[in-house]
XYZ file of N, CA and C in Angstrom:
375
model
N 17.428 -27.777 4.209
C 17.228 -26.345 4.111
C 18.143 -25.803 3.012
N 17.503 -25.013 2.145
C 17.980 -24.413 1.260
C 18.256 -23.064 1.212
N 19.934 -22.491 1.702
C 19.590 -20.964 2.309
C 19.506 -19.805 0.622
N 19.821 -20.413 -0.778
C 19.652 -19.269 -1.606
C 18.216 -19.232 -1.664
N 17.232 -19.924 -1.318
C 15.769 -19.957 -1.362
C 15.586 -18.921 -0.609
N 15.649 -19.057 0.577
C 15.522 -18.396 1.864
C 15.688 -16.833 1.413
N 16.837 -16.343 0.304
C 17.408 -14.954 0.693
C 16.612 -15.108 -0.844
N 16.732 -15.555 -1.661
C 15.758 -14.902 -3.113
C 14.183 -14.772 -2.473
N 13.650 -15.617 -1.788
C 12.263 -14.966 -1.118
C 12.371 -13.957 -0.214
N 13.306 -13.838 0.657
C 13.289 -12.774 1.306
C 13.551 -11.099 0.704
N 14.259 -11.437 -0.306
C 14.634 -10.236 -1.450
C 12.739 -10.076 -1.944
N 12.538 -11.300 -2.210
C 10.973 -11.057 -3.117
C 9.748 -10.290 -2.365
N 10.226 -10.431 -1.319
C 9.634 -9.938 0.233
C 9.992 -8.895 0.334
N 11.188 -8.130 0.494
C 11.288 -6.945 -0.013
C 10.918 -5.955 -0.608
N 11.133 -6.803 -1.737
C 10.806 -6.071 -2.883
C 9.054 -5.480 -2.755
N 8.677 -6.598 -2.813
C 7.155 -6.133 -2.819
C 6.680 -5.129 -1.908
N 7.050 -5.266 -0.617
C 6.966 -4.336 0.917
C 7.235 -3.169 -0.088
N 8.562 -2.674 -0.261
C 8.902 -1.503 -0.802
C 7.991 -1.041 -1.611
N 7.749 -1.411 -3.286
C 7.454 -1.075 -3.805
C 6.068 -1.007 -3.586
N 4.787 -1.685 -2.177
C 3.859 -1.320 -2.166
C 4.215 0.236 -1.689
N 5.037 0.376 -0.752
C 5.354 1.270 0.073
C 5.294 2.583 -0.533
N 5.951 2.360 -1.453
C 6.508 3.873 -2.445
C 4.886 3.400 -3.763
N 4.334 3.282 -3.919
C 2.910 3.171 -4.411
C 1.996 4.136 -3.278
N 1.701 3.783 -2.040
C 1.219 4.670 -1.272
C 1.725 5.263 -0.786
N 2.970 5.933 -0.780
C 3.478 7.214 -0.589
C 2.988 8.289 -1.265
N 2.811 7.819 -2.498
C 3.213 8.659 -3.808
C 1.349 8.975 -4.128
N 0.691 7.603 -4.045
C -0.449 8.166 -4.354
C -1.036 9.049 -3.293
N -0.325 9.599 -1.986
C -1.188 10.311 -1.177
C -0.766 11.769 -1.942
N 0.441 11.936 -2.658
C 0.935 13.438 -2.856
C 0.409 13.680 -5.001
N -0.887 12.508 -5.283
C -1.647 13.158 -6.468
C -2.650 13.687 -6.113
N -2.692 14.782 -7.144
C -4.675 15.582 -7.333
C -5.041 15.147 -8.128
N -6.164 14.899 -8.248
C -6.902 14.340 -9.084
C -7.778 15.541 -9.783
N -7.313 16.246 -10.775
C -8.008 16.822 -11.668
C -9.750 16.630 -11.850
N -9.770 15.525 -12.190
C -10.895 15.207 -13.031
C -11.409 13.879 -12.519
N -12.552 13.024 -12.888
C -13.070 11.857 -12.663
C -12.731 10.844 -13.162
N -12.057 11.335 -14.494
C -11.163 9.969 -15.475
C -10.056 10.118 -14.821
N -9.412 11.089 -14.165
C -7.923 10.946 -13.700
C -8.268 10.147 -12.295
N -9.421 10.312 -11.475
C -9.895 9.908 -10.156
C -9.579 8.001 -10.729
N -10.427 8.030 -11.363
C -10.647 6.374 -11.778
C -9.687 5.982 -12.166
N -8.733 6.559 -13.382
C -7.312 5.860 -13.935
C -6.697 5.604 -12.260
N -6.561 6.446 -11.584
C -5.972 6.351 -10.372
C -6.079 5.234 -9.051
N -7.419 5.420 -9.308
C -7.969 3.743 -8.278
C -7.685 2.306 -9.341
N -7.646 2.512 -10.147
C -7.684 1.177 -11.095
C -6.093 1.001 -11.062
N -5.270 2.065 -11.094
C -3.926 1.521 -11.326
C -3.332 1.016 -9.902
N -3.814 1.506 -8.856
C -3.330 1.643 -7.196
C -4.030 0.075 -6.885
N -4.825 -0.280 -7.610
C -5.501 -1.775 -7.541
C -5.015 -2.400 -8.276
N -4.062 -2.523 -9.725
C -4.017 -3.249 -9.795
C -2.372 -3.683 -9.745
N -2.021 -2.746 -9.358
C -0.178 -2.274 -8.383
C -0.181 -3.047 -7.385
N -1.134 -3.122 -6.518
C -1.963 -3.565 -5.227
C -1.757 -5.202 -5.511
N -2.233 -5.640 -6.442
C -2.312 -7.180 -6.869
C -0.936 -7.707 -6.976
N -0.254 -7.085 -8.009
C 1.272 -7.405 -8.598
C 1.930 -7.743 -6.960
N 2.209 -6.544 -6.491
C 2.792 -6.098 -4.980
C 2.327 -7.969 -4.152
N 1.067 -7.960 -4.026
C 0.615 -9.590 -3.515
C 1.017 -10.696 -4.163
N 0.773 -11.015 -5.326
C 1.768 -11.802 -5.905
C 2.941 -12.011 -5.825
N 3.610 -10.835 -6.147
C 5.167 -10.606 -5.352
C 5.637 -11.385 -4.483
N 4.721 -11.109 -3.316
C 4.820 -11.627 -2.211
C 4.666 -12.888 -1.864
N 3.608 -13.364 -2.939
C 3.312 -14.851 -2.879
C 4.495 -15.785 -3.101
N 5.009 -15.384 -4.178
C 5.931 -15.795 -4.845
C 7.497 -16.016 -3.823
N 7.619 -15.094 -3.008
C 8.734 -14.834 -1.942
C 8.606 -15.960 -1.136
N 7.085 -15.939 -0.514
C 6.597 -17.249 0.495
C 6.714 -18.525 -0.113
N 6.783 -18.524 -1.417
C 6.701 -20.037 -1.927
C 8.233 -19.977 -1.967
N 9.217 -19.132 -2.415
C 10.163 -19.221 -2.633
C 10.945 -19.325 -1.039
N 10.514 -19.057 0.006
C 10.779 -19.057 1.707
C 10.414 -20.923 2.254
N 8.933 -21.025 1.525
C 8.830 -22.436 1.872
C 9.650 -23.498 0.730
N 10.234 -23.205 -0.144
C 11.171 -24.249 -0.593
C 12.118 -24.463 0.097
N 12.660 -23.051 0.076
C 13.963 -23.062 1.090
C 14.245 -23.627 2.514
N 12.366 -23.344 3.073
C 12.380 -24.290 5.090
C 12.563 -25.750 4.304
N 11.881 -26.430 3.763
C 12.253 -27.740 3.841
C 12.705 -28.639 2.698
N 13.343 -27.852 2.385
C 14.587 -28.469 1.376
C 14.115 -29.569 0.506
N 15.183 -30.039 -0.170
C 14.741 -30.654 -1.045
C 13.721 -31.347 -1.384
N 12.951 -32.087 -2.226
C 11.848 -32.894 -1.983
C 10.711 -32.709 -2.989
N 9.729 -33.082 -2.669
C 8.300 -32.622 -3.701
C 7.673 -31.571 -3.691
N 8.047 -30.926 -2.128
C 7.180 -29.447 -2.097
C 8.402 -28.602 -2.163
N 9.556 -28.935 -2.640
C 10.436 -27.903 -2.880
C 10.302 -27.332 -4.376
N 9.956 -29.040 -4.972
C 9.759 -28.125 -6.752
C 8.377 -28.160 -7.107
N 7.223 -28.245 -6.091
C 6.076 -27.863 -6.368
C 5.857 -26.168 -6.442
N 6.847 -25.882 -5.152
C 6.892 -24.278 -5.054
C 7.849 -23.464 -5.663
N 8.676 -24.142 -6.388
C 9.910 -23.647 -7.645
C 8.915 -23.594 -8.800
N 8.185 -24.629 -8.940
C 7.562 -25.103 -10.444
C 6.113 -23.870 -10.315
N 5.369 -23.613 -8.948
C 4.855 -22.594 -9.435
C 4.929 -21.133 -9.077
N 6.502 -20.370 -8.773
C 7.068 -19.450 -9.193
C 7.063 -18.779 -10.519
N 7.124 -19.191 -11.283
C 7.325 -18.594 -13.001
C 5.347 -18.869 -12.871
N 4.817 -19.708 -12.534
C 3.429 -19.557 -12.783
C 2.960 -18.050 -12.508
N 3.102 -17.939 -11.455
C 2.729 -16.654 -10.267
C 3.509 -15.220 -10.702
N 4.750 -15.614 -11.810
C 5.619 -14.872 -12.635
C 4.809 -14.085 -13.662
N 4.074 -15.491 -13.776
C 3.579 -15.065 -15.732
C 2.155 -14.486 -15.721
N 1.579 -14.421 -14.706
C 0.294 -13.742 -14.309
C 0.804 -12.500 -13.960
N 1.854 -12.171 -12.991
C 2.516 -10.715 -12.701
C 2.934 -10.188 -14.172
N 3.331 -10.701 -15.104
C 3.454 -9.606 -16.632
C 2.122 -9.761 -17.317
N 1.013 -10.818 -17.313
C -0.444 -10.510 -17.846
C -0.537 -9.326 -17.553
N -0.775 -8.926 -15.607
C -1.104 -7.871 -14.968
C -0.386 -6.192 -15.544
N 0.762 -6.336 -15.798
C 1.844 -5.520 -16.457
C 1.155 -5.282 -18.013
N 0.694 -6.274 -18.562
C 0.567 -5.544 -19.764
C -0.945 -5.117 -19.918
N -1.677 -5.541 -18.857
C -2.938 -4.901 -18.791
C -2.940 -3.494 -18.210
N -2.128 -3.001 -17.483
C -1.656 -1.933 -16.977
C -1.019 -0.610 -18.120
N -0.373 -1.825 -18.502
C 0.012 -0.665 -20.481
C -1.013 -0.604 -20.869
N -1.817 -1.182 -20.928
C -3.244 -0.880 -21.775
C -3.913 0.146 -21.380
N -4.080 -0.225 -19.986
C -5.142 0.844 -19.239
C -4.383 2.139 -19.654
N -3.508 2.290 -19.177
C -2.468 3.868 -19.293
C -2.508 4.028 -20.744
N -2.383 3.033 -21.590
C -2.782 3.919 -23.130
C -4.104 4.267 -23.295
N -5.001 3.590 -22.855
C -6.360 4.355 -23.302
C -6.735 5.258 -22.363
N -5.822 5.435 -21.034
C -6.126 6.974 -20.077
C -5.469 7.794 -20.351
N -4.027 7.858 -21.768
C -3.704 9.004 -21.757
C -4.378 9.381 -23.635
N -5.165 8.338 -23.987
C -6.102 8.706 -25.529
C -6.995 10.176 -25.058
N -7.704 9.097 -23.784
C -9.004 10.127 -23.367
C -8.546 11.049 -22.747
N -7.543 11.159 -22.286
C -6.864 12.965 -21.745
C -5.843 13.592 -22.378
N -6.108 12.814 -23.829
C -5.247 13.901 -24.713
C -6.193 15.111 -25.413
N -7.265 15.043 -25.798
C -8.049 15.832 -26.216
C -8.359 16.713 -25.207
N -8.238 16.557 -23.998
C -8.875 17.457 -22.504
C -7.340 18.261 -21.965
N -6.050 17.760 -22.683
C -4.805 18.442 -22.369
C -4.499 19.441 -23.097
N -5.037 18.859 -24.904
C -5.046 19.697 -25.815
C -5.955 21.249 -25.879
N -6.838 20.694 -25.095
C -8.126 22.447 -24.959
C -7.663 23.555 -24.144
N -6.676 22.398 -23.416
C -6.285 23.455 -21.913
C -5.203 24.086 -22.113
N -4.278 23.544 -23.307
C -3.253 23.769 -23.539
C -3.095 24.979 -24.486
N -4.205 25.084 -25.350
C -4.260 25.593 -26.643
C -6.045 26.329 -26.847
N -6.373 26.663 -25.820
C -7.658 27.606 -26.390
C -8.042 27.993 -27.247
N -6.717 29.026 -27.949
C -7.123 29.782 -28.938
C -7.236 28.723 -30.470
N -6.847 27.813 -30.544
C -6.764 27.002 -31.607
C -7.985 26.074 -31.413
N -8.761 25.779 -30.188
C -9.992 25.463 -30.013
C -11.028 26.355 -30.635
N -10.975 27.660 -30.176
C -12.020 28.648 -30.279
C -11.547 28.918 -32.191
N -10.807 28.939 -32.793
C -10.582 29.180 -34.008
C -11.038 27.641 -34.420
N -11.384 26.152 -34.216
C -11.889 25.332 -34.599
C -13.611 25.486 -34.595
N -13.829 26.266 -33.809
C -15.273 26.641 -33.478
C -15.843 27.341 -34.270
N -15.206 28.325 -34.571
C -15.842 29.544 -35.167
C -15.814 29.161 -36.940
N -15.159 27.598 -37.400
C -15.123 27.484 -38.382
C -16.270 26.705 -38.772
């Protein structure tokens, strides 16, 4: 038995619990303006949702190294940690993506709301 296994998965276990936690806290106290803000909103809470499981995966593999210690399934489940790692920042930078092209398409819809009169003077030209 390996007890820093034990407490880095249990931290990873944590972690994830929490941060699903404060994910649905938070998404019960947004409005959703609009249908692109509706959708940016389910797509990001899904794919927060994934990371958060992985997380977790990662804790359990890092929990089962630690129950039975040294051996072949200790660095089968060390060796695919950073695997289960490197799919959690794919997910991360697909997430930058999404949020840059949801705040492209609601910059022009921030700008009208923001600035009317410089709309209606684009119009009339």
């Amino acid at each position: 038995m390996d007890p820093s296994s034990l407490v880095v998965g249990a931290l990873m276990l944590l972690a994830a619990g929490v941060l699903q936690w404060r994910d649905a806290s938070s998404a019960k106290h947004q409005d959703s303006q609009s249908e692109l803000d509706e959708r940016y909103h389910v797509n990001r809470t899904r794919g927060r949702r994934w990371v958060h499981v992985l997380l977790a995966i990662c804790g359990l593999l890092a929990i089962t190294a630690g129950a039975v210690g040294h051996g072949q399934v200790f660095i089968l489940c060390w060796a695919s940690v950073p695997l289960v790692l490197l799919v959690i920042v794919i997910l991360a930078m697909l997430d930058a993506f999404r949020t840059y092209q949801y705040h492209a398409k609601k910059l022009p819809e921030l700008r009208k709301s923001s600035f009317p009169e410089i709309d209606s003077e684009n119009d009339q030209r």
